[in-house]
Coordinates of C-alpha atoms in Angstrom, one line a residue:
X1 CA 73.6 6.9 -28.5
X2 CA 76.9 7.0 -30.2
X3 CA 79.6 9.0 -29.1
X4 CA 77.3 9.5 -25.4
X5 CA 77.8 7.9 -22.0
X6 CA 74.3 6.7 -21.1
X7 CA 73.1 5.2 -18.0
X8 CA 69.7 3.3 -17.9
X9 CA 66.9 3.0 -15.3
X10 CA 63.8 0.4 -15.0
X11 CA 62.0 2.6 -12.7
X12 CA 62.0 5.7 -10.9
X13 CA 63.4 4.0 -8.0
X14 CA 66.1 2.9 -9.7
X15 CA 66.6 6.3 -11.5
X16 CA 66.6 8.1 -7.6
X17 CA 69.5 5.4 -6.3
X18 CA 71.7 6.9 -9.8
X19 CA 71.0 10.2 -9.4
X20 CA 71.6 10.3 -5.9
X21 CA 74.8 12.9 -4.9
X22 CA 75.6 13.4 -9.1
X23 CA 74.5 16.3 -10.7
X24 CA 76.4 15.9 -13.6
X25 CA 74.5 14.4 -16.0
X26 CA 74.2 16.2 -19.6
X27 CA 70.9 15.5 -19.6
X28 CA 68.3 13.0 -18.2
X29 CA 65.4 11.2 -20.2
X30 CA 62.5 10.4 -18.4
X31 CA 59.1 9.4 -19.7
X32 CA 56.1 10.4 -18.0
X33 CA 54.6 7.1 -17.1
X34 CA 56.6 4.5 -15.0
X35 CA 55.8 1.4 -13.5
X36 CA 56.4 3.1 -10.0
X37 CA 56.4 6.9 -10.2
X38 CA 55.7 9.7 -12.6
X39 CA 57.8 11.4 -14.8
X40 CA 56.3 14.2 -12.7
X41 CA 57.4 12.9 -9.2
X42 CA 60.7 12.5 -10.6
X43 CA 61.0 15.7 -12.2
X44 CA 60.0 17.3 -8.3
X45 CA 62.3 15.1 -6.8
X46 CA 65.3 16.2 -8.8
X47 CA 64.2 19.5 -8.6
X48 CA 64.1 19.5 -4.6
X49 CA 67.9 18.4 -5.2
X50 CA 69.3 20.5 -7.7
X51 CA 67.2 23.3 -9.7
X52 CA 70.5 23.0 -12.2
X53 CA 69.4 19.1 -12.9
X54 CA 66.1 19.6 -12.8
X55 CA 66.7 21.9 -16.4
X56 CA 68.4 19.0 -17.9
X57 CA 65.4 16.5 -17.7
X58 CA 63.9 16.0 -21.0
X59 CA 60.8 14.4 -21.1
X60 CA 59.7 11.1 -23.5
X61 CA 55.5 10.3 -23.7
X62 CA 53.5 8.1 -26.2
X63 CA 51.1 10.8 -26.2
X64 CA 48.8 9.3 -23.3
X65 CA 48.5 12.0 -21.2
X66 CA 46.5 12.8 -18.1
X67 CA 44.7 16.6 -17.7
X68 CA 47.5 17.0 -14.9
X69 CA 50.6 15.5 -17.5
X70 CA 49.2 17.7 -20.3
X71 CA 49.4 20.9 -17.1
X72 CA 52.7 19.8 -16.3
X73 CA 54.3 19.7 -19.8
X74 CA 52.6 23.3 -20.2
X75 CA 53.9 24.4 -17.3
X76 CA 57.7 23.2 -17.2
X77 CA 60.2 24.7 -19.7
X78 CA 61.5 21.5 -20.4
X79 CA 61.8 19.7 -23.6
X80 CA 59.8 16.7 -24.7
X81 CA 60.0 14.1 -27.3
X82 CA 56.6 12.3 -28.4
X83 CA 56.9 8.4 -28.8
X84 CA 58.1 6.9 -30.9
X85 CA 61.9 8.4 -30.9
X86 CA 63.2 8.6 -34.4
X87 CA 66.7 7.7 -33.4
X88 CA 68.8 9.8 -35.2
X89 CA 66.4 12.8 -33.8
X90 CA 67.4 11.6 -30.6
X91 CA 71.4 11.3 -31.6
X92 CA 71.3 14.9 -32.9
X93 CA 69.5 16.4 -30.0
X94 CA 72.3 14.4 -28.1
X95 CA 75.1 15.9 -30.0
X96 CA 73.9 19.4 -29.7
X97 CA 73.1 20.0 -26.2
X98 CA 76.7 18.3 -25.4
X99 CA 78.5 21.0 -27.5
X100 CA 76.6 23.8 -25.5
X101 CA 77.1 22.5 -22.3
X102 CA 81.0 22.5 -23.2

C-alpha cells in the first residue's frame, strides 16, 4: 500500500504479539480463516482490549464461510472485502479511511 505504513502477521498469534499495548493502528486486515485462529477470535480478542480497535478491523474472506462466519459478518458493523482484493480497491479504501481519521 503506497503512501501506508503496514505491518504483516502469519498468524493470529503473531498478529496478538503486534497488537499488544498499540491501539493505534488506522486499521487492521484480518481474514476470517487462519492457520491458528479465526478472524472471529481475533476480532473478540481485540475487542476485549479496545472497543476503539476493535472498529478498525476490516475483514478479508475468499468467500468460504461457515453458518457462524456468515452470523458473524451479519452481526458486526465492520467492513469486509471478498477475495480476491483488486489492489487499487484496497489502495483507495486505504487512502480514504486515513483522511477521516485525520
Amino acid at each position: 500500500l503506497s503512501g501506508h505504513d503496514v505491518m504483516t502477521a502469519t498468524s493470529g498469534a503473531e498478529a496478538k504479539a503486534i497488537l499488544t499495548g498499540d491501539d493505534t493502528f488506522d486499521a487492521i486486515v484480518c481474514d476470517l480463516m487462519m492457520p491458528d485462529v479465526t478472524g472471529m477470535d481475533l476480532y473478540q480478542w481485540i475487542a476485549d482490549r479496545s472497543q476503539n480497535l476493535a472498529k478498525r478491523v476490516v475483514f478479508m474472506t475468499g468467500g468460504a464461510f461457515t453458518p457462524r462466519a456468515r452470523a458473524f459478518i451479519k452481526q458486526v458493523a465492520n467492513l469486509h472485502f471478498d477475495k480476491p482484493i483488486e489492489p487499487e480497491r484496497l489502495q483507495t479504501w486505504a487512502d480514504e479511511l486515513v483522511q477521516r481519521r485525520r
